Structure formats: structure tokens, C-alpha cells
Coordinates of C-alpha atoms in Angstrom, one line a residue:
M9 CA -37.4 46.9 -6.0
K10 CA -35.2 45.9 -3.0
A11 CA -37.9 43.6 -1.7
R12 CA -38.2 42.0 -5.2
M13 CA -34.4 41.4 -5.3
I14 CA -34.4 39.8 -1.9
G15 CA -37.3 37.6 -2.9
W16 CA -35.5 36.6 -6.1
A17 CA -32.3 35.8 -4.2
G18 CA -34.2 33.7 -1.7
A19 CA -35.9 31.8 -4.5
F20 CA -32.5 31.2 -6.2
L21 CA -31.0 29.8 -3.0
A22 CA -34.0 27.6 -2.5
A23 CA -33.6 26.3 -6.1
L24 CA -30.0 25.5 -5.4
A25 CA -30.9 23.6 -2.3
L26 CA -33.4 21.6 -4.3
A27 CA -31.0 21.0 -7.1
A28 CA -28.2 19.7 -4.9
P29 CA -29.5 16.2 -4.6
A30 CA -30.0 16.1 -8.3
W31 CA -26.3 16.8 -8.8
A32 CA -25.4 13.9 -6.6
A33 CA -27.9 11.7 -8.4
D34 CA -25.9 12.2 -11.6
A35 CA -23.0 10.3 -10.0
P36 CA -22.6 6.9 -11.7
I37 CA -21.6 5.2 -8.4
L38 CA -25.2 5.8 -7.1
Q39 CA -26.7 3.7 -9.9
G40 CA -25.8 0.4 -8.2
L41 CA -26.8 1.6 -4.7
S42 CA -30.1 1.7 -2.9
G43 CA -31.6 2.5 0.5
A44 CA -29.5 3.7 3.3
E45 CA -26.2 3.2 1.5
R46 CA -27.3 5.3 -1.5
E47 CA -28.4 8.0 0.9
R48 CA -25.1 7.9 2.8
V49 CA -23.0 8.2 -0.4
A50 CA -25.2 10.9 -1.9
K51 CA -24.8 13.0 1.3
L52 CA -21.0 12.5 1.1
I53 CA -21.0 13.6 -2.5
E54 CA -22.9 16.7 -1.7
G55 CA -20.4 17.5 1.0
A56 CA -17.5 16.8 -1.3
R57 CA -18.9 19.2 -3.9
K58 CA -18.7 22.0 -1.4
E59 CA -15.1 21.0 -0.5
G60 CA -13.9 20.8 -4.1
A61 CA -10.5 19.2 -3.3
L62 CA -8.5 16.3 -1.8
D63 CA -4.9 16.3 -0.5
Y64 CA -3.3 12.9 -0.2
M65 CA 0.2 11.5 0.3
S66 CA 1.9 8.2 -0.4
H67 CA 5.4 6.7 -0.7
F68 CA 4.2 3.6 -2.7
V69 CA 1.6 4.8 -5.2
Q70 CA 3.3 6.0 -8.4
V71 CA 2.2 9.3 -9.9
G72 CA 0.8 7.8 -13.1
T73 CA -1.4 5.4 -11.1
A74 CA -2.5 8.3 -8.9
R75 CA -3.6 10.3 -11.9
L76 CA -5.7 7.4 -13.3
M77 CA -7.3 6.9 -9.9
E78 CA -8.2 10.6 -9.7
A79 CA -9.8 10.6 -13.1
E80 CA -11.9 7.5 -12.4
F81 CA -12.9 8.8 -9.0
K82 CA -14.1 12.1 -10.4
R83 CA -16.1 10.3 -13.1
L84 CA -17.6 7.7 -10.7
Y85 CA -18.6 10.2 -8.1
G86 CA -19.8 12.9 -10.4
L87 CA -17.1 15.4 -9.3
P88 CA -15.5 16.6 -12.5
G89 CA -14.2 19.9 -11.1
H90 CA -12.5 18.4 -8.1
K91 CA -8.8 19.3 -7.5
F92 CA -6.3 16.8 -6.3
N93 CA -3.0 17.5 -4.6
F94 CA -1.0 14.2 -4.5
A95 CA 2.4 14.2 -2.7
D96 CA 4.6 11.4 -3.8
R97 CA 7.2 11.5 -1.0
T98 CA 9.4 9.2 1.0
T99 CA 8.1 7.9 4.3
S100 CA 10.4 10.2 6.4
I101 CA 9.2 13.3 4.5
I102 CA 5.5 12.4 4.9
L103 CA 6.0 11.7 8.6
R104 CA 7.8 15.0 9.2
R105 CA 5.3 17.1 7.3
V106 CA 2.3 15.6 9.0
E107 CA 3.8 15.8 12.4
E108 CA 4.7 19.5 11.8
E109 CA 1.2 20.3 10.6
I110 CA -0.3 18.5 13.7
R111 CA 1.9 20.5 16.1
A112 CA 1.0 23.8 14.3
N113 CA -2.7 22.8 14.2
K114 CA -2.7 23.5 10.5
V115 CA -3.4 20.1 8.9
T116 CA -3.6 20.2 5.1
A117 CA -3.4 16.5 4.3
D118 CA -6.6 14.4 4.2
V119 CA -5.6 10.8 3.4
L120 CA -2.4 8.9 4.1
L121 CA -1.4 5.8 2.0
V122 CA 1.6 4.6 3.8
S123 CA 3.3 1.5 5.3
A124 CA 4.7 3.1 8.4
V125 CA 2.9 0.9 10.7
S126 CA 4.4 2.0 14.1
W127 CA 3.7 5.6 13.2
L128 CA 0.1 5.1 12.3
H129 CA -0.4 3.2 15.5
S130 CA 1.1 6.2 17.3
L131 CA -1.3 8.6 15.4
K132 CA -4.2 6.4 16.4
R133 CA -3.3 6.4 20.1
R134 CA -3.0 10.2 20.0
G135 CA -6.4 10.6 18.4
E136 CA -5.0 12.0 15.1
L137 CA -6.8 9.6 12.8
T138 CA -10.5 9.4 11.9
K139 CA -12.2 6.2 12.8
Y140 CA -14.1 5.4 9.5
V141 CA -15.4 2.0 8.7
S142 CA -15.9 1.8 4.9
P143 CA -18.4 -0.7 3.5
E144 CA -15.3 -2.2 1.7
D145 CA -13.6 -3.1 5.0
K146 CA -15.6 -6.3 5.3
H147 CA -13.5 -7.7 2.5
Y148 CA -10.3 -7.4 4.4
A149 CA -10.7 -10.3 6.7
A150 CA -7.4 -11.8 5.7
A151 CA -5.6 -8.6 6.7
E152 CA -7.5 -8.6 10.0
K153 CA -6.4 -12.2 10.7
A154 CA -2.8 -11.1 10.1
K155 CA -3.2 -8.2 12.6
M156 CA -2.6 -5.7 9.8
N157 CA -5.8 -3.6 10.3
G158 CA -6.3 -0.7 12.7
D159 CA -9.5 -1.2 14.6
G160 CA -11.6 0.9 12.2
H161 CA -9.0 3.5 11.5
W162 CA -7.5 1.6 8.5
V163 CA -7.4 -1.6 6.7
A164 CA -4.3 -2.9 4.9
D165 CA -3.0 -4.5 1.8
A166 CA 0.5 -6.0 2.0
Q167 CA 4.0 -5.0 1.0
L168 CA 5.7 -8.4 0.5
N169 CA 9.5 -8.3 0.0
T170 CA 10.0 -11.9 -1.0
I171 CA 12.2 -14.2 -3.1
S172 CA 12.6 -13.6 -6.8
V173 CA 14.6 -15.7 -9.2
N174 CA 16.0 -14.5 -12.6
Q175 CA 15.0 -17.6 -14.6
S176 CA 16.6 -16.1 -17.7
V177 CA 19.9 -16.8 -15.9
L178 CA 18.7 -19.8 -13.9
P179 CA 16.2 -21.6 -16.1
G180 CA 13.6 -23.5 -14.2
V181 CA 15.0 -22.8 -10.7
A182 CA 12.4 -22.6 -8.0
I183 CA 12.9 -21.5 -4.4
N184 CA 10.0 -23.0 -2.4
S185 CA 11.7 -23.0 1.0
W186 CA 14.0 -20.5 2.6
Y187 CA 16.4 -23.4 3.2
D188 CA 16.8 -23.8 -0.5
L189 CA 19.0 -20.7 -0.4
L190 CA 21.6 -22.6 1.5
N191 CA 22.5 -24.8 -1.5
P192 CA 26.3 -24.2 -2.1
K193 CA 25.6 -23.6 -5.8
W194 CA 23.9 -20.3 -5.0
K195 CA 27.0 -18.9 -3.3
G196 CA 27.6 -15.3 -4.5
K197 CA 24.3 -15.2 -6.3
I198 CA 22.0 -14.1 -3.5
L199 CA 20.9 -10.5 -2.8
V200 CA 19.4 -9.2 0.5
G201 CA 17.8 -5.9 1.2
D202 CA 20.1 -3.8 3.4
A203 CA 18.3 -3.6 6.8
S204 CA 21.2 -1.6 8.3
R205 CA 19.8 1.6 6.9
T206 CA 16.0 1.2 6.8
E207 CA 13.2 0.2 9.1
T208 CA 11.4 -1.5 6.3
Y209 CA 13.9 -4.3 5.8
T210 CA 14.5 -4.5 9.5
L211 CA 10.8 -5.3 10.0
V212 CA 11.0 -7.9 7.2
Y213 CA 13.9 -9.5 9.0
M214 CA 12.1 -9.4 12.3
G215 CA 9.2 -11.3 10.7
W216 CA 11.6 -13.9 9.2
R217 CA 13.1 -14.5 12.6
Q218 CA 9.7 -15.6 13.9
V219 CA 10.0 -18.7 11.8
L220 CA 13.7 -19.0 11.0
P221 CA 16.5 -19.3 13.6
K222 CA 19.5 -17.0 13.8
E223 CA 21.7 -19.9 12.6
F224 CA 19.9 -19.9 9.3
F225 CA 20.9 -16.3 8.6
Q226 CA 24.4 -16.9 9.6
K227 CA 24.6 -19.7 7.1
L228 CA 22.9 -17.5 4.5
A229 CA 25.5 -14.7 5.1
A230 CA 28.2 -17.3 4.5
Q231 CA 26.8 -17.7 1.0
K232 CA 28.5 -14.3 0.2
T233 CA 25.2 -12.4 0.0
G234 CA 25.1 -9.0 -1.5
L235 CA 23.4 -6.0 0.2
I236 CA 21.5 -3.3 -1.6
L237 CA 19.2 -0.7 -0.1
R238 CA 16.7 0.6 -2.6
G239 CA 14.2 -1.6 -4.4
P240 CA 14.8 -0.4 -8.0
E241 CA 18.6 -1.1 -7.6
Q242 CA 17.8 -4.5 -6.3
R243 CA 15.7 -5.2 -9.3
R244 CA 18.4 -4.0 -11.7
A245 CA 21.0 -6.1 -10.0
V246 CA 18.9 -9.3 -10.3
M247 CA 17.9 -8.4 -13.9
S248 CA 21.5 -7.9 -15.0
G249 CA 22.6 -11.2 -13.5
E250 CA 24.9 -9.6 -11.0
F251 CA 22.8 -11.5 -8.5
A252 CA 20.4 -14.2 -9.8
I253 CA 18.3 -14.4 -6.6
G254 CA 16.8 -11.6 -4.6
T255 CA 15.2 -12.2 -1.2
T256 CA 13.5 -8.8 -0.7
I257 CA 11.9 -8.0 -4.0
M258 CA 8.5 -6.4 -4.2
A259 CA 6.0 -8.0 -6.6
R260 CA 5.8 -5.1 -9.0
H261 CA 9.5 -5.3 -9.7
N262 CA 9.0 -8.7 -11.2
M263 CA 6.3 -7.3 -13.6
V264 CA 8.7 -4.5 -14.6
A265 CA 11.4 -7.0 -15.3
Q266 CA 9.1 -9.2 -17.3
K267 CA 7.9 -6.3 -19.4
E268 CA 11.6 -5.6 -20.2
G269 CA 12.1 -9.2 -21.3
V270 CA 13.7 -10.7 -18.2
K271 CA 12.0 -13.6 -16.6
M272 CA 12.0 -12.6 -12.9
V273 CA 9.7 -15.0 -11.0
P274 CA 8.5 -14.5 -7.4
F275 CA 8.4 -17.3 -4.8
Y276 CA 6.6 -17.3 -1.5
P277 CA 8.4 -19.8 0.7
K278 CA 6.4 -22.4 2.7
E279 CA 7.8 -21.3 6.1
G280 CA 6.1 -18.0 5.7
V281 CA 6.5 -14.4 4.5
T282 CA 6.5 -11.0 6.3
A283 CA 3.6 -8.9 5.2
L284 CA 4.2 -5.2 5.9
P285 CA 0.8 -3.4 6.2
M286 CA 0.2 -0.9 3.4
M287 CA -2.5 1.3 5.0
S288 CA -5.1 3.8 4.0
A289 CA -6.2 6.2 6.7
I290 CA -7.9 9.6 7.1
L291 CA -6.4 12.3 9.4
A292 CA -8.6 13.5 12.2
K293 CA -8.4 17.1 11.1
A294 CA -8.6 16.4 7.4
P295 CA -9.9 19.7 5.7
H296 CA -11.9 17.7 3.2
P297 CA -13.5 14.9 5.3
N298 CA -16.4 14.1 2.9
T299 CA -14.1 13.7 -0.1
A300 CA -11.7 11.7 2.1
R301 CA -14.3 9.2 3.0
L302 CA -15.4 8.7 -0.6
F303 CA -11.8 8.3 -1.7
I304 CA -11.2 5.7 0.9
D305 CA -14.2 3.8 -0.3
F306 CA -12.9 4.0 -3.8
Y307 CA -9.3 3.2 -3.0
R308 CA -10.2 0.1 -0.9
G309 CA -13.0 -0.9 -3.3
V310 CA -13.1 -2.7 -6.7
P311 CA -12.8 0.4 -8.9
G312 CA -9.6 1.6 -7.2
K313 CA -8.1 -1.9 -7.0
Y314 CA -8.7 -2.5 -10.7
I315 CA -6.4 0.4 -11.4
Q316 CA -3.8 -0.4 -8.8
M317 CA -3.5 -4.1 -9.6
S318 CA -3.4 -3.7 -13.4
R319 CA -0.5 -1.2 -13.0
E320 CA 1.3 -1.9 -9.8
P321 CA 0.5 -5.4 -8.6
G322 CA 0.6 -5.8 -4.9
N323 CA -0.6 -8.5 -2.4
M324 CA -4.1 -7.4 -1.6
G325 CA -5.6 -7.7 1.9
R326 CA -8.9 -8.6 0.1
P327 CA -9.7 -11.5 -2.2
E328 CA -9.3 -11.5 -6.0
L329 CA -11.5 -8.9 -7.7
P330 CA -14.6 -9.7 -9.7
P331 CA -13.8 -10.2 -13.4
H332 CA -13.2 -6.9 -15.3
P333 CA -15.5 -6.3 -18.2
D334 CA -12.5 -5.4 -20.5
P335 CA -10.7 -8.7 -21.5
K336 CA -7.4 -6.8 -21.8
V337 CA -7.6 -5.5 -18.3
Q338 CA -8.7 -8.9 -17.0
A339 CA -5.7 -10.5 -18.6
Q340 CA -3.5 -7.9 -16.8
L341 CA -5.2 -8.7 -13.5
K342 CA -4.7 -12.5 -14.1
K343 CA -1.0 -11.8 -14.6
A344 CA -0.9 -9.6 -11.5
Y345 CA -2.4 -12.4 -9.3
E346 CA 0.3 -14.8 -10.6
I347 CA 3.0 -12.4 -9.4
A348 CA 1.2 -11.0 -6.3
P349 CA -1.5 -13.4 -4.9
P350 CA -3.8 -11.9 -2.3
I351 CA -2.5 -12.6 1.2
E352 CA -5.3 -15.1 1.9
K353 CA -3.5 -17.5 -0.4
L354 CA -0.1 -17.1 1.3
N355 CA 1.4 -18.2 4.6
V356 CA 1.7 -14.8 6.3
I357 CA 3.9 -14.7 9.4
P358 CA 1.6 -13.4 12.2
I359 CA 3.0 -10.2 13.9
D360 CA 1.4 -8.1 16.6
W361 CA 2.2 -4.9 14.7
E362 CA 0.5 -2.6 17.3
N363 CA 3.1 -3.7 19.9
V364 CA 6.2 -3.3 17.8
K365 CA 8.3 -0.6 19.5
P366 CA 11.3 1.4 18.4
A367 CA 13.4 -0.7 20.8
D368 CA 12.4 -3.8 18.8
V369 CA 13.5 -2.2 15.6
K370 CA 16.9 -1.4 17.1
K371 CA 17.3 -4.9 18.4
W372 CA 16.6 -6.6 15.1
Q373 CA 18.6 -4.1 13.1
A374 CA 21.6 -4.7 15.4
E375 CA 21.3 -8.4 14.9
F376 CA 21.0 -8.1 11.1
V377 CA 24.2 -6.0 11.0
S378 CA 26.1 -8.4 13.2
I379 CA 25.3 -11.1 10.7
F380 CA 25.4 -9.4 7.3
G381 CA 27.3 -6.2 8.0
K382 CA 26.4 -2.9 6.2
G383 CA 25.9 -2.5 2.4
T384 CA 27.5 0.2 0.3
K385 CA 24.8 0.8 -2.3

């Protein structure tokens, strides 16, 4: 009897082993793949089934968008039972948690979706990131040209904080050059992101200074510019007409305003724009490495970008996506490209991000404060 039970158990385990590839074959993503790539993805799916989960963190992906991506990922890769733990946190909280976990050798996060470029370069130098070249990475040539990618450890889309005009208040006004802002009629109407309290706007200012002299900003400050720190507050100030022109407005804020009936229109000045890398990377000690690789493929690829661009338009490091089969979604994408063109269509200011040091941030922040002062909001 005992021998029979052992034999039955062995047969059952063997059947499971034979059935595993069939489970992976059920994944819709495999229908369009062949050869070595199909084999690679099928193997990752099998590993992901055993892991059963993914832990990822971001400060720019909204919760609603994350939930849609998770649902589509599970459908596409045949992982209906997968559990996702998404941490929507500020950059400083993400940095602190990950560094604490690394020091304790108890890493729980798999994937980082962040724009903290100096920190990711630090993680890369310390060997704390996985080098993973996704098949999607070949589409990010524009980001590579702009020095936004991380040598196989990440590729990047762009956070562009650029000029936005409330054309409901200023009908037909276009700002095609930074120098247009010095027109006396805009005095008291211009808003600037407060770099005195954040590295993000300091890096934006640092980029501007590569193509614009200090004297330009002194003249801009003489226009009685306002200073506000957080993006949503900047959007509301421009929407309300308190300020009619913002200089550090993210693309998605224009879409939010337009949905609420305010014609906020972005402009990308001819002298150039600062493109902060928005990176996707896998931690070296990720507890779910197979799922992490699949998720990176998805996030950087067409299925993930369809969701991101239709909900939260940003300036992609890859070209425009193939037409979506749903005309309604394609119409949303068309609108998104008008608000946030891929960076290959923009004059991106080249910055050697790998060599931007904390001392550089302090230097440019001090100069910004000497010109604009410190905001109160």
C-alpha cells in the first residue's frame, strides 16, 4: 500500500511537471511570439507562477493606473491569481525604505518606478540593481541619446516640467521661446516651481541653465514671478487665473485642466527643455525576479504604455505607439501625444545624469534661491 502511494505521488508530481508548460502556453502574450523569445517568456511565466506576487513602488504612477496595469498584466501573462503590492509613496519615503531593506538584507521590493536619477545611479554603482535588457529597450533610442538610460539597468521616459498657458484667460497666446516670458505684459502672471525645497525643480533649473544665462532668470524674477512647490497646487493656480502661465507644469496636469473645462496648453520652447528620467528598474535582491522581468517588459512595452498614456500622458522615451484597435482609446492617445509628445520630437537639453553630484544640486539650488527667493506654498 505504501509503495502504491509513493508511486501515485511520483506520478502526480510528474504530471504536474508536464502540465506546467501547458499553463504557460495559455498566456495570451505567447500567441504573438515564436522561437527563442517565446521560450524565454514561457520560462519566466513558469517562474512567476511559483512566485505568485510582485512588490513595486512609484511616486509618479497613480493608484488607478496601477490597478489597470495589474489587471491587464495578469490577463496577458496568464497569471490570474497573482498578488500585487503597490506602494504609492513620495521619493524620499521610497528611498528610505529601500535603503533600510538593503542594509538589513531583507529586500521586499522588486521593481522601482522612480525619477530619482542620482539615487538610481548610486544603486547601480553599488550593485543593488539587476542588469536586465528587455526586448522593449531597443525602442528607447531617444532616451539613450539624451543620456537618460542606465546601461542595461533601466531605460527612461521623461518627466518634463514645461511651460503651460491658460488660454481660457489668455486666448491664443503661445510661448515658443523662453524669452517670450520677458514681455512686460506678463508681469505678475508667471509661476515657477519652487526649487528652494526640492531636488526635482533644482534639476529642472540646472538643465535650463545649460541653454539660458543667469541674466535671463534675473530678468524673469523681475517679472514678479510666483513660487509654488507641489504640481497640483501649480495647476490649480494656473487654472484659476491667479497665474496665467506656468513654467514647470507636467503634461498630465494640462489634461486634467482640459477635462475640467480650462484650456491649459503646454509649450516646449525652442531653446530646449529639461527631461528628468522616469526610470523602471529591478532591485538586485528582488524576491520575485521572474515576475519582475515580465512586468518590466509589460511596463516598457506597448500594452503598458497604452494604459499609461491614455490615463496619465507623459513624454515617452520611445516613439508613438502603434494604433490602438479601440477607436476611443486611440482618440485618447492622439490627445495625449498633442499634450506630451515623445522626446524624439522635442529639443531635449543634453545632461550627463550619471555625473550629477549632490554638490551640483546644492550649487544650482543656491543660485535659484539667490534669484527667486523661497516660496511660501
